[in-house]
Amino acid sequence: MTSKRNILVTGGLGFIGSHTVLCLHEAGYCPVIIDNLHNSRMEVLNALTELLGYRPEFIEGDVNDGQLLDTLFQQYQFDAVIHFAAHKAVGESVEQPLMYYRNNVVGLVSLLESMQKAGCNRMVFSSSCTVYGEPESVPVKESTPTRPAASPYGATKQMAEVILKDNGWCSIQCLRYFNPVGAHPTAKIGELPLGIPNNLIPFLTQTVAGIREKLTVYGGDYSTSDGTCIRDYIHVMDLAEAHVSAIDRLFLENKSTPETPGDPSKGHFEVFNIGTGVGYSVLEVINAFEATTGEQVNYAIGDRRAGDVVAVWADTEKVNSVLGWKAKRNLETMMRDAWNWQKNC
Ligand code: WQD
């Protein structure tokens, strides 16, 4: 009987973390959640318990608490870590940069110190397409040069990647997310924006649900087909499955052949764009939502939002071929699941 591999999931009650916990269990891993509940709720743990059929291991805590981390690494002997725990609101990062540097950068260093002490040398890291800034060309490849970040949030992700690249003892799969949207098909877990949503889809669904009066489309005069910004929206379930593929790959290294990361003790850093490879404009998303749900979105074109890039979407050739992962869910499915979640939450 092979014992299951223990995976520490930091921020595991968050939007992407909670969906990944489900996929890890289904893939035969044992997820252990640590979350400080800054941007999540205990209701998510109850929903996961219902979906899993058992209550997953959960510790309320912060990655900046090195003593707690050391205790957990001794207790669970983690085989790998998936690090989600970070603040992620671009606008908030502009207002409170130090909170972002402490949580997203110092928190990462604290986690890495505990991992190194415990001899845990495998990590999947949650990065972001934000590191590309306004790309010189689209679709963006992993080799596309990063640009100066447009916000402290983006800067923390760039700094985190530098820290991870500099390590010489850990094997790291760095996943650059594009725009995660949607929810679990049961609508029992999904995106829980606390307060006024920054992101398009939760604001859109809250508008249709009558919680918000009107959706403002930030800018209708960009150099795109319909004047609105283009993004690569990816279903959160596809994104969660990509994390399992990355974890699987980290354990391939025992057969260190050219196509696997090799020996983790020598350090290894791989970057993957996790997107669908298709870009949609804001108006195309609104139209897809209305066509899929039959609901009307009350929106108006307004001023541009500072910091927005005009267009960014992923070249997914590397993740398709090296990680063997490809997004399966289309925009209509994303809209359907986002709306079902809104109605249920
Ligand atoms: C998408 C588009 C807006 C709200 C952010 C993070 C990024 C990543 C994904 C983590 C833009 C427009 C939005 C609204 C609008 N997160 N919009 N009205 O800014 O592309 O990326 O989420 O990895 O790091 O920066 O996402 O959903 O805010 O915006 O018109 O009320 O929708 O202008 O064109 P963004 P978003």
mmCIF file with all atom_site columns, C-alpha atoms in Angstrom, residues 130-137 145-150 158:
data_model
loop_
_atom_site.group_PDB
_atom_site.id
_atom_site.type_symbol
_atom_site.label_atom_id
_atom_site.label_alt_id
_atom_site.label_comp_id
_atom_site.label_asym_id
_atom_site.label_entity_id
_atom_site.label_seq_id
_atom_site.pdbx_PDB_ins_code
_atom_site.Cartn_x
_atom_site.Cartn_y
_atom_site.Cartn_z
_atom_site.occupancy
_atom_site.B_iso_or_equiv
_atom_site.pdbx_formal_charge
_atom_site.auth_seq_id
_atom_site.auth_comp_id
_atom_site.auth_asym_id
_atom_site.auth_atom_id
_atom_site.pdbx_PDB_model_num
ATOM 1  C CA . THR A 1 130 ? 0.953  40.414 -14.887 1.00 0.00 ? 130 THR A CA 1
ATOM 2  C CA . VAL A 1 131 ? 4.727  39.897 -14.989 1.00 0.00 ? 131 VAL A CA 1
ATOM 3  C CA . TYR A 1 132 ? 4.606  40.560 -18.753 1.00 0.00 ? 132 TYR A CA 1
ATOM 4  C CA . GLY A 1 133 ? 3.213  44.078 -18.268 1.00 0.00 ? 133 GLY A CA 1
ATOM 5  C CA . GLU A 1 134 ? 2.153  45.441 -21.677 1.00 0.00 ? 134 GLU A CA 1
ATOM 6  C CA . PRO A 1 135 ? 3.743  42.727 -23.854 1.00 0.00 ? 135 PRO A CA 1
ATOM 7  C CA . GLU A 1 136 ? 5.619  43.784 -26.991 1.00 0.00 ? 136 GLU A CA 1
ATOM 8  C CA . SER A 1 137 ? 3.692  41.148 -28.934 1.00 0.00 ? 137 SER A CA 1
ATOM 9  C CA . PRO A 1 145 ? 10.548 39.606 -21.879 1.00 0.00 ? 145 PRO A CA 1
ATOM 10 C CA . THR A 1 146 ? 8.862  40.789 -18.702 1.00 0.00 ? 146 THR A CA 1
ATOM 11 C CA . ARG A 1 147 ? 8.244  44.528 -18.509 1.00 0.00 ? 147 ARG A CA 1
ATOM 12 C CA . PRO A 1 148 ? 8.313  46.856 -15.451 1.00 0.00 ? 148 PRO A CA 1
ATOM 13 C CA . ALA A 1 149 ? 5.263  45.883 -13.413 1.00 0.00 ? 149 ALA A CA 1
ATOM 14 C CA . ALA A 1 150 ? 2.304  48.279 -13.596 1.00 0.00 ? 150 ALA A CA 1
ATOM 15 C CA . GLN A 1 158 ? 8.308  39.460 -10.497 1.00 0.00 ? 158 GLN A CA 1
#
